[in-house]
Amino acid sequence: MTSGEKAAKTRQANALKLCRQWNTLYPIGTPVTVELDSGEIVSTSTRSDAQMLGAEPSRNDSGHTAVIWLKEFPACYALSRVRPKGGTPHA
C-alpha cells in the first residue's frame, strides 16, 4: 500500500468515526447551524443520520466524506460544516 493509499484509508476511518460519534450524540431532528458555500451561517435541523458519501458496500468501500441531510436543503452537507446549536462555533 502506498503512502497516499494509507492516508486515504486514515481519512476514511476518521470520517466514519465522526459519523458514528455524531449519530450517538445527535438524533434526527437536532437543531443545527450550517456554513453555506457563501460563508453565511444558517439555522436548520437534521433530517437524517450522518452517513458516508460514496459508500459502495458491494465493493467493500465505506465511502469518502461524512455528510448529513438538512431540512430545507435539497442536498447533503459535509458534516464538517454542520454544528449542533450551542456547540462549537464555526471557524
PDB file of N, CA and C in Angstrom:
ATOM      1  N   MET A   1       0.852  -1.184   0.000  1.00  0.00           N
ATOM      2  CA  MET A   1       0.000   0.000   0.000  1.00  0.00           C
ATOM      3  C   MET A   1       0.891   1.237   0.000  1.00  0.00           C
ATOM      4  N   THR A   2       0.579   2.173  -0.877  1.00  0.00           N
ATOM      5  CA  THR A   2       1.374   3.396  -0.967  1.00  0.00           C
ATOM      6  C   THR A   2       1.028   4.334   0.186  1.00  0.00           C
ATOM      7  N   SER A   3       1.849   5.346   0.387  1.00  0.00           N
ATOM      8  CA  SER A   3       1.574   6.314   1.451  1.00  0.00           C
ATOM      9  C   SER A   3       0.288   7.082   1.171  1.00  0.00           C
ATOM     10  N   GLY A   4      -0.002   7.353  -0.099  1.00  0.00           N
ATOM     11  CA  GLY A   4      -1.247   8.025  -0.468  1.00  0.00           C
ATOM     12  C   GLY A   4      -2.469   7.171  -0.142  1.00  0.00           C
ATOM     13  N   GLU A   5      -2.362   5.863  -0.395  1.00  0.00           N
ATOM     14  CA  GLU A   5      -3.458   4.948  -0.071  1.00  0.00           C
ATOM     15  C   GLU A   5      -3.658   4.845   1.433  1.00  0.00           C
ATOM     16  N   LYS A   6      -2.551   4.832   2.172  1.00  0.00           N
ATOM     17  CA  LYS A   6      -2.647   4.794   3.634  1.00  0.00           C
ATOM     18  C   LYS A   6      -3.313   6.058   4.169  1.00  0.00           C
ATOM     19  N   ALA A   7      -2.954   7.203   3.611  1.00  0.00           N
ATOM     20  CA  ALA A   7      -3.547   8.475   4.044  1.00  0.00           C
ATOM     21  C   ALA A   7      -5.045   8.487   3.737  1.00  0.00           C
ATOM     22  N   ALA A   8      -5.431   7.970   2.568  1.00  0.00           N
ATOM     23  CA  ALA A   8      -6.849   7.922   2.198  1.00  0.00           C
ATOM     24  C   ALA A   8      -7.616   7.005   3.147  1.00  0.00           C
ATOM     25  N   LYS A   9      -7.047   5.871   3.503  1.00  0.00           N
ATOM     26  CA  LYS A   9      -7.690   4.944   4.437  1.00  0.00           C
ATOM     27  C   LYS A   9      -7.845   5.593   5.814  1.00  0.00           C
ATOM     28  N   THR A  10      -6.843   6.359   6.243  1.00  0.00           N
ATOM     29  CA  THR A  10      -6.916   7.047   7.535  1.00  0.00           C
ATOM     30  C   THR A  10      -8.015   8.095   7.513  1.00  0.00           C
ATOM     31  N   ARG A  11      -8.100   8.887   6.429  1.00  0.00           N
ATOM     32  CA  ARG A  11      -9.168   9.892   6.300  1.00  0.00           C
ATOM     33  C   ARG A  11     -10.541   9.226   6.309  1.00  0.00           C
ATOM     34  N   GLN A  12     -10.652   8.110   5.612  1.00  0.00           N
ATOM     35  CA  GLN A  12     -11.909   7.382   5.551  1.00  0.00           C
ATOM     36  C   GLN A  12     -12.304   6.867   6.939  1.00  0.00           C
ATOM     37  N   ALA A  13     -11.353   6.312   7.667  1.00  0.00           N
ATOM     38  CA  ALA A  13     -11.628   5.806   9.020  1.00  0.00           C
ATOM     39  C   ALA A  13     -12.037   6.940   9.955  1.00  0.00           C
ATOM     40  N   ASN A  14     -11.377   8.085   9.839  1.00  0.00           N
ATOM     41  CA  ASN A  14     -11.716   9.237  10.680  1.00  0.00           C
ATOM     42  C   ASN A  14     -13.122   9.753  10.372  1.00  0.00           C
ATOM     43  N   ALA A  15     -13.489   9.789   9.092  1.00  0.00           N
ATOM     44  CA  ALA A  15     -14.818  10.252   8.700  1.00  0.00           C
ATOM     45  C   ALA A  15     -15.896   9.290   9.193  1.00  0.00           C
ATOM     46  N   LEU A  16     -15.636   8.010   9.105  1.00  0.00           N
ATOM     47  CA  LEU A  16     -16.582   7.009   9.594  1.00  0.00           C
ATOM     48  C   LEU A  16     -16.764   7.132  11.108  1.00  0.00           C
ATOM     49  N   LYS A  17     -15.668   7.364  11.820  1.00  0.00           N
ATOM     50  CA  LYS A  17     -15.727   7.559  13.267  1.00  0.00           C
ATOM     51  C   LYS A  17     -16.550   8.807  13.608  1.00  0.00           C
ATOM     52  N   LEU A  18     -16.365   9.876  12.829  1.00  0.00           N
ATOM     53  CA  LEU A  18     -17.121  11.105  13.038  1.00  0.00           C
ATOM     54  C   LEU A  18     -18.619  10.855  12.869  1.00  0.00           C
ATOM     55  N   CYS A  19     -19.011  10.081  11.847  1.00  0.00           N
ATOM     56  CA  CYS A  19     -20.421   9.735  11.641  1.00  0.00           C
ATOM     57  C   CYS A  19     -20.965   8.980  12.848  1.00  0.00           C
ATOM     58  N   ARG A  20     -20.236   8.005  13.308  1.00  0.00           N
ATOM     59  CA  ARG A  20     -20.695   7.202  14.454  1.00  0.00           C
ATOM     60  C   ARG A  20     -20.845   8.059  15.704  1.00  0.00           C
ATOM     61  N   GLN A  21     -19.880   8.942  15.941  1.00  0.00           N
ATOM     62  CA  GLN A  21     -19.955   9.821  17.111  1.00  0.00           C
ATOM     63  C   GLN A  21     -21.163  10.753  17.003  1.00  0.00           C
ATOM     64  N   TRP A  22     -21.340  11.376  15.838  1.00  0.00           N
ATOM     65  CA  TRP A  22     -22.474  12.285  15.633  1.00  0.00           C
ATOM     66  C   TRP A  22     -23.785  11.545  15.897  1.00  0.00           C
ATOM     67  N   ASN A  23     -23.939  10.369  15.303  1.00  0.00           N
ATOM     68  CA  ASN A  23     -25.193   9.631  15.417  1.00  0.00           C
ATOM     69  C   ASN A  23     -25.469   9.172  16.842  1.00  0.00           C
ATOM     70  N   THR A  24     -24.439   8.959  17.621  1.00  0.00           N
ATOM     71  CA  THR A  24     -24.608   8.603  19.024  1.00  0.00           C
ATOM     72  C   THR A  24     -25.093   9.797  19.836  1.00  0.00           C
ATOM     73  N   LEU A  25     -24.589  10.980  19.507  1.00  0.00           N
ATOM     74  CA  LEU A  25     -24.885  12.181  20.291  1.00  0.00           C
ATOM     75  C   LEU A  25     -26.119  12.949  19.833  1.00  0.00           C
ATOM     76  N   TYR A  26     -26.415  12.932  18.533  1.00  0.00           N
ATOM     77  CA  TYR A  26     -27.435  13.819  17.978  1.00  0.00           C
ATOM     78  C   TYR A  26     -28.453  13.050  17.136  1.00  0.00           C
ATOM     79  N   PRO A  27     -29.705  12.957  17.610  1.00  0.00           N
ATOM     80  CA  PRO A  27     -30.729  12.262  16.844  1.00  0.00           C
ATOM     81  C   PRO A  27     -31.203  13.092  15.645  1.00  0.00           C
ATOM     82  N   ILE A  28     -31.892  12.431  14.721  1.00  0.00           N
ATOM     83  CA  ILE A  28     -32.521  13.137  13.611  1.00  0.00           C
ATOM     84  C   ILE A  28     -33.461  14.189  14.193  1.00  0.00           C
ATOM     85  N   GLY A  29     -33.432  15.388  13.619  1.00  0.00           N
ATOM     86  CA  GLY A  29     -34.247  16.492  14.121  1.00  0.00           C
ATOM     87  C   GLY A  29     -33.482  17.454  15.007  1.00  0.00           C
ATOM     88  N   THR A  30     -32.206  17.178  15.249  1.00  0.00           N
ATOM     89  CA  THR A  30     -31.378  18.055  16.083  1.00  0.00           C
ATOM     90  C   THR A  30     -31.251  19.437  15.446  1.00  0.00           C
ATOM     91  N   PRO A  31     -31.499  20.513  16.194  1.00  0.00           N
ATOM     92  CA  PRO A  31     -31.270  21.865  15.666  1.00  0.00           C
ATOM     93  C   PRO A  31     -29.765  22.083  15.450  1.00  0.00           C
ATOM     94  N   VAL A  32     -29.422  22.605  14.288  1.00  0.00           N
ATOM     95  CA  VAL A  32     -28.018  22.804  13.919  1.00  0.00           C
ATOM     96  C   VAL A  32     -27.854  24.126  13.190  1.00  0.00           C
ATOM     97  N   THR A  33     -26.601  24.509  12.996  1.00  0.00           N
ATOM     98  CA  THR A  33     -26.252  25.561  12.053  1.00  0.00           C
ATOM     99  C   THR A  33     -25.351  24.934  11.002  1.00  0.00           C
ATOM    100  N   VAL A  34     -25.407  25.498   9.794  1.00  0.00           N
ATOM    101  CA  VAL A  34     -24.575  25.021   8.698  1.00  0.00           C
ATOM    102  C   VAL A  34     -23.919  26.221   8.048  1.00  0.00           C
ATOM    103  N   GLU A  35     -22.653  26.051   7.699  1.00  0.00           N
ATOM    104  CA  GLU A  35     -21.938  27.092   6.965  1.00  0.00           C
ATOM    105  C   GLU A  35     -22.105  26.830   5.472  1.00  0.00           C
ATOM    106  N   LEU A  36     -22.803  27.741   4.798  1.00  0.00           N
ATOM    107  CA  LEU A  36     -23.034  27.610   3.367  1.00  0.00           C
ATOM    108  C   LEU A  36     -21.767  27.928   2.575  1.00  0.00           C
ATOM    109  N   ASP A  37     -21.791  27.653   1.280  1.00  0.00           N
ATOM    110  CA  ASP A  37     -20.637  27.931   0.421  1.00  0.00           C
ATOM    111  C   ASP A  37     -20.252  29.404   0.464  1.00  0.00           C
ATOM    112  N   SER A  38     -21.244  30.285   0.674  1.00  0.00           N
ATOM    113  CA  SER A  38     -21.007  31.730   0.720  1.00  0.00           C
ATOM    114  C   SER A  38     -20.364  32.177   2.030  1.00  0.00           C
ATOM    115  N   GLY A  39     -20.311  31.278   3.009  1.00  0.00           N
ATOM    116  CA  GLY A  39     -19.793  31.623   4.335  1.00  0.00           C
ATOM    117  C   GLY A  39     -20.893  31.998   5.314  1.00  0.00           C
ATOM    118  N   GLU A  40     -22.110  32.182   4.803  1.00  0.00           N
ATOM    119  CA  GLU A  40     -23.253  32.506   5.659  1.00  0.00           C
ATOM    120  C   GLU A  40     -23.565  31.315   6.568  1.00  0.00           C
ATOM    121  N   ILE A  41     -23.904  31.613   7.825  1.00  0.00           N
ATOM    122  CA  ILE A  41     -24.295  30.584   8.791  1.00  0.00           C
ATOM    123  C   ILE A  41     -25.819  30.585   8.875  1.00  0.00           C
ATOM    124  N   VAL A  42     -26.427  29.427   8.652  1.00  0.00           N
ATOM    125  CA  VAL A  42     -27.882  29.300   8.611  1.00  0.00           C
ATOM    126  C   VAL A  42     -28.335  28.273   9.646  1.00  0.00           C
ATOM    127  N   SER A  43     -29.439  28.577  10.322  1.00  0.00           N
ATOM    128  CA  SER A  43     -30.029  27.637  11.278  1.00  0.00           C
ATOM    129  C   SER A  43     -31.002  26.714  10.564  1.00  0.00           C
ATOM    130  N   THR A  44     -30.981  25.443  10.927  1.00  0.00           N
ATOM    131  CA  THR A  44     -31.886  24.437  10.376  1.00  0.00           C
ATOM    132  C   THR A  44     -31.906  23.267  11.353  1.00  0.00           C
ATOM    133  N   SER A  45     -32.296  22.100  10.889  1.00  0.00           N
ATOM    134  CA  SER A  45     -32.219  20.891  11.708  1.00  0.00           C
ATOM    135  C   SER A  45     -31.917  19.708  10.795  1.00  0.00           C
ATOM    136  N   THR A  46     -31.472  18.630  11.391  1.00  0.00           N
ATOM    137  CA  THR A  46     -31.093  17.458  10.601  1.00  0.00           C
ATOM    138  C   THR A  46     -32.341  16.676  10.187  1.00  0.00           C
ATOM    139  N   ARG A  47     -32.237  16.002   9.038  1.00  0.00           N
ATOM    140  CA  ARG A  47     -33.323  15.127   8.592  1.00  0.00           C
ATOM    141  C   ARG A  47     -32.810  13.729   8.259  1.00  0.00           C
ATOM    142  N   SER A  48     -31.588  13.444   8.686  1.00  0.00           N
ATOM    143  CA  SER A  48     -31.024  12.107   8.507  1.00  0.00           C
ATOM    144  C   SER A  48     -29.950  11.892   9.569  1.00  0.00           C
ATOM    145  N   ASP A  49     -29.515  10.665   9.675  1.00  0.00           N
ATOM    146  CA  ASP A  49     -28.296  10.373  10.426  1.00  0.00           C
ATOM    147  C   ASP A  49     -27.120  10.836   9.576  1.00  0.00           C
ATOM    148  N   ALA A  50     -25.972  11.026  10.199  1.00  0.00           N
ATOM    149  CA  ALA A  50     -24.738  11.261   9.443  1.00  0.00           C
ATOM    150  C   ALA A  50     -24.396   9.963   8.717  1.00  0.00           C
ATOM    151  N   GLN A  51     -23.845  10.087   7.522  1.00  0.00           N
ATOM    152  CA  GLN A  51     -23.516   8.916   6.718  1.00  0.00           C
ATOM    153  C   GLN A  51     -22.318   9.200   5.824  1.00  0.00           C
ATOM    154  N   MET A  52     -21.792   8.148   5.262  1.00  0.00           N
ATOM    155  CA  MET A  52     -20.639   8.289   4.386  1.00  0.00           C
ATOM    156  C   MET A  52     -21.095   8.431   2.941  1.00  0.00           C
ATOM    157  N   LEU A  53     -20.694   9.515   2.290  1.00  0.00           N
ATOM    158  CA  LEU A  53     -20.988   9.743   0.884  1.00  0.00           C
ATOM    159  C   LEU A  53     -20.065   8.869   0.044  1.00  0.00           C
ATOM    160  N   GLY A  54     -20.610   8.277  -0.980  1.00  0.00           N
ATOM    161  CA  GLY A  54     -19.803   7.455  -1.874  1.00  0.00           C
ATOM    162  C   GLY A  54     -19.647   6.017  -1.427  1.00  0.00           C
ATOM    163  N   ALA A  55     -20.418   5.612  -0.427  1.00  0.00           N
ATOM    164  CA  ALA A  55     -20.316   4.231   0.060  1.00  0.00           C
ATOM    165  C   ALA A  55     -20.764   3.255  -1.021  1.00  0.00           C
ATOM    166  N   GLU A  56     -20.022   2.187  -1.173  1.00  0.00           N
ATOM    167  CA  GLU A  56     -20.338   1.147  -2.157  1.00  0.00           C
ATOM    168  C   GLU A  56     -20.098  -0.212  -1.499  1.00  0.00           C
ATOM    169  N   PRO A  57     -21.085  -0.682  -0.719  1.00  0.00           N
ATOM    170  CA  PRO A  57     -20.906  -1.934   0.030  1.00  0.00           C
ATOM    171  C   PRO A  57     -20.512  -3.128  -0.836  1.00  0.00           C
ATOM    172  N   SER A  58     -20.987  -3.188  -2.067  1.00  0.00           N
ATOM    173  CA  SER A  58     -20.655  -4.332  -2.921  1.00  0.00           C
ATOM    174  C   SER A  58     -19.164  -4.405  -3.237  1.00  0.00           C
ATOM    175  N   ARG A  59     -18.474  -3.271  -3.092  1.00  0.00           N
ATOM    176  CA  ARG A  59     -17.018  -3.249  -3.309  1.00  0.00           C
ATOM    177  C   ARG A  59     -16.258  -3.140  -1.989  1.00  0.00           C
ATOM    178  N   ASN A  60     -16.981  -3.303  -0.869  1.00  0.00           N
ATOM    179  CA  ASN A  60     -16.382  -3.179   0.456  1.00  0.00           C
ATOM    180  C   ASN A  60     -15.765  -1.787   0.649  1.00  0.00           C
ATOM    181  N   ASP A  61     -16.433  -0.778   0.098  1.00  0.00           N
ATOM    182  CA  ASP A  61     -15.980   0.610   0.185  1.00  0.00           C
ATOM    183  C   ASP A  61     -16.957   1.372   1.070  1.00  0.00           C
ATOM    184  N   SER A  62     -16.476   1.912   2.180  1.00  0.00           N
ATOM    185  CA  SER A  62     -17.379   2.580   3.123  1.00  0.00           C
ATOM    186  C   SER A  62     -17.552   4.066   2.831  1.00  0.00           C
ATOM    187  N   GLY A  63     -17.040   4.548   1.709  1.00  0.00           N
ATOM    188  CA  GLY A  63     -17.253   5.944   1.330  1.00  0.00           C
ATOM    189  C   GLY A  63     -16.053   6.828   1.585  1.00  0.00           C
ATOM    190  N   HIS A  64     -16.257   8.152   1.338  1.00  0.00           N
ATOM    191  CA  HIS A  64     -15.113   9.056   1.423  1.00  0.00           C
ATOM    192  C   HIS A  64     -15.365  10.331   2.211  1.00  0.00           C
ATOM    193  N   THR A  65     -16.633  10.743   2.419  1.00  0.00           N
ATOM    194  CA  THR A  65     -16.907  12.009   3.095  1.00  0.00           C
ATOM    195  C   THR A  65     -18.087  11.848   4.043  1.00  0.00           C
ATOM    196  N   ALA A  66     -17.935  12.319   5.283  1.00  0.00           N
ATOM    197  CA  ALA A  66     -19.036  12.308   6.249  1.00  0.00           C
ATOM    198  C   ALA A  66     -19.995  13.439   5.888  1.00  0.00           C
ATOM    199  N   VAL A  67     -21.275  13.091   5.675  1.00  0.00           N
ATOM    200  CA  VAL A  67     -22.279  14.084   5.291  1.00  0.00           C
ATOM    201  C   VAL A  67     -23.541  13.906   6.124  1.00  0.00           C
ATOM    202  N   ILE A  68     -24.429  14.911   6.037  1.00  0.00           N
ATOM    203  CA  ILE A  68     -25.735  14.828   6.678  1.00  0.00           C
ATOM    204  C   ILE A  68     -26.727  15.620   5.846  1.00  0.00           C
ATOM    205  N   TRP A  69     -27.977  15.173   5.849  1.00  0.00           N
ATOM    206  CA  TRP A  69     -29.052  15.843   5.130  1.00  0.00           C
ATOM    207  C   TRP A  69     -29.763  16.767   6.100  1.00  0.00           C
ATOM    208  N   LEU A  70     -30.087  17.974   5.626  1.00  0.00           N
ATOM    209  CA  LEU A  70     -30.678  19.009   6.476  1.00  0.00           C
ATOM    210  C   LEU A  70     -32.034  19.431   5.935  1.00  0.00           C
ATOM    211  N   LYS A  71     -32.938  19.787   6.844  1.00  0.00           N
ATOM    212  CA  LYS A  71     -34.249  20.284   6.428  1.00  0.00           C
ATOM    213  C   LYS A  71     -34.073  21.551   5.623  1.00  0.00           C
ATOM    214  N   GLU A  72     -34.910  21.715   4.628  1.00  0.00           N
ATOM    215  CA  GLU A  72     -34.940  22.901   3.761  1.00  0.00           C
ATOM    216  C   GLU A  72     -33.779  22.962   2.768  1.00  0.00           C
ATOM    217  N   PHE A  73     -32.981  21.909   2.683  1.00  0.00           N
ATOM    218  CA  PHE A  73     -31.885  21.868   1.723  1.00  0.00           C
ATOM    219  C   PHE A  73     -32.042  20.608   0.868  1.00  0.00           C
ATOM    220  N   PRO A  74     -31.923  20.739  -0.451  1.00  0.00           N
ATOM    221  CA  PRO A  74     -32.131  19.583  -1.325  1.00  0.00           C
ATOM    222  C   PRO A  74     -30.945  18.619  -1.383  1.00  0.00           C
ATOM    223  N   ALA A  75     -29.804  19.042  -0.903  1.00  0.00           N
ATOM    224  CA  ALA A  75     -28.606  18.198  -0.974  1.00  0.00           C
ATOM    225  C   ALA A  75     -27.985  18.067   0.409  1.00  0.00           C
ATOM    226  N   CYS A  76     -27.083  17.116   0.538  1.00  0.00           N
ATOM    227  CA  CYS A  76     -26.406  16.923   1.820  1.00  0.00           C
ATOM    228  C   CYS A  76     -25.267  17.936   1.967  1.00  0.00           C
ATOM    229  N   TYR A  77     -24.827  18.098   3.206  1.00  0.00           N
ATOM    230  CA  TYR A  77     -23.685  18.958   3.505  1.00  0.00           C
ATOM    231  C   TYR A  77     -22.626  18.139   4.224  1.00  0.00           C
ATOM    232  N   ALA A  78     -21.380  18.483   3.996  1.00  0.00           N
ATOM    233  CA  ALA A  78     -20.286  17.835   4.719  1.00  0.00           C
ATOM    234  C   ALA A  78     -20.500  18.056   6.211  1.00  0.00           C
ATOM    235  N   LEU A  79     -20.362  17.019   6.983  1.00  0.00           N
ATOM    236  CA  LEU A  79     -20.577  17.099   8.422  1.00  0.00           C
ATOM    237  C   LEU A  79     -19.626  18.104   9.064  1.00  0.00           C
ATOM    238  N   SER A  80     -18.490  18.337   8.457  1.00  0.00           N
ATOM    239  CA  SER A  80     -17.526  19.310   8.980  1.00  0.00           C
ATOM    240  C   SER A  80     -18.067  20.740   8.927  1.00  0.00           C
ATOM    241  N   ARG A  81     -19.138  20.972   8.156  1.00  0.00           N
ATOM    242  CA  ARG A  81     -19.722  22.317   8.028  1.00  0.00           C
ATOM    243  C   ARG A  81     -20.970  22.493   8.885  1.00  0.00           C
ATOM    244  N   VAL A  82     -21.308  21.468   9.660  1.00  0.00           N
ATOM    245  CA  VAL A  82     -22.528  21.470  10.463  1.00  0.00           C
ATOM    246  C   VAL A  82     -22.170  21.421  11.943  1.00  0.00           C
ATOM    247  N   ARG A  83     -22.867  22.232  12.739  1.00  0.00           N
ATOM    248  CA  ARG A  83     -22.646  22.259  14.196  1.00  0.00           C
ATOM    249  C   ARG A  83     -23.985  22.168  14.909  1.00  0.00           C
ATOM    250  N   PRO A  84     -24.056  21.386  15.989  1.00  0.00           N
ATOM    251  CA  PRO A  84     -25.289  21.410  16.777  1.00  0.00           C
ATOM    252  C   PRO A  84     -25.429  22.790  17.413  1.00  0.00           C
ATOM    253  N   LYS A  85     -26.666  23.274  17.511  1.00  0.00           N
ATOM    254  CA  LYS A  85     -26.871  24.587  18.150  1.00  0.00           C
ATOM    255  C   LYS A  85     -26.336  24.530  19.567  1.00  0.00           C
ATOM    256  N   GLY A  86     -25.601  25.571  19.932  1.00  0.00           N
ATOM    257  CA  GLY A  86     -24.982  25.611  21.258  1.00  0.00           C
ATOM    258  C   GLY A  86     -23.648  24.894  21.310  1.00  0.00           C
ATOM    259  N   GLY A  87     -23.229  24.311  20.188  1.00  0.00           N
ATOM    260  CA  GLY A  87     -21.955  23.604  20.125  1.00  0.00           C
ATOM    261  C   GLY A  87     -20.824  24.534  19.737  1.00  0.00           C
ATOM    262  N   THR A  88     -19.722  23.970  19.340  1.00  0.00           N
ATOM    263  CA  THR A  88     -18.543  24.726  18.935  1.00  0.00           C
ATOM    264  C   THR A  88     -18.886  25.634  17.753  1.00  0.00           C
ATOM    265  N   PRO A  89     -18.532  26.914  17.807  1.00  0.00           N
ATOM    266  CA  PRO A  89     -18.833  27.828  16.689  1.00  0.00           C
ATOM    267  C   PRO A  89     -18.080  27.428  15.423  1.00  0.00           C
ATOM    268  N   HIS A  90     -18.609  27.849  14.283  1.00  0.00           N
ATOM    269  CA  HIS A  90     -17.916  27.635  13.015  1.00  0.00           C
ATOM    270  C   HIS A  90     -16.642  28.454  13.003  1.00  0.00           C
ATOM    271  N   ALA A  91     -15.567  27.874  12.474  1.00  0.00           N
ATOM    272  CA  ALA A  91     -14.272  28.566  12.439  1.00  0.00           C
ATOM    273  C   ALA A  91     -14.230  29.589  11.334  1.00  0.00           C
TER     274      ALA A  91
END
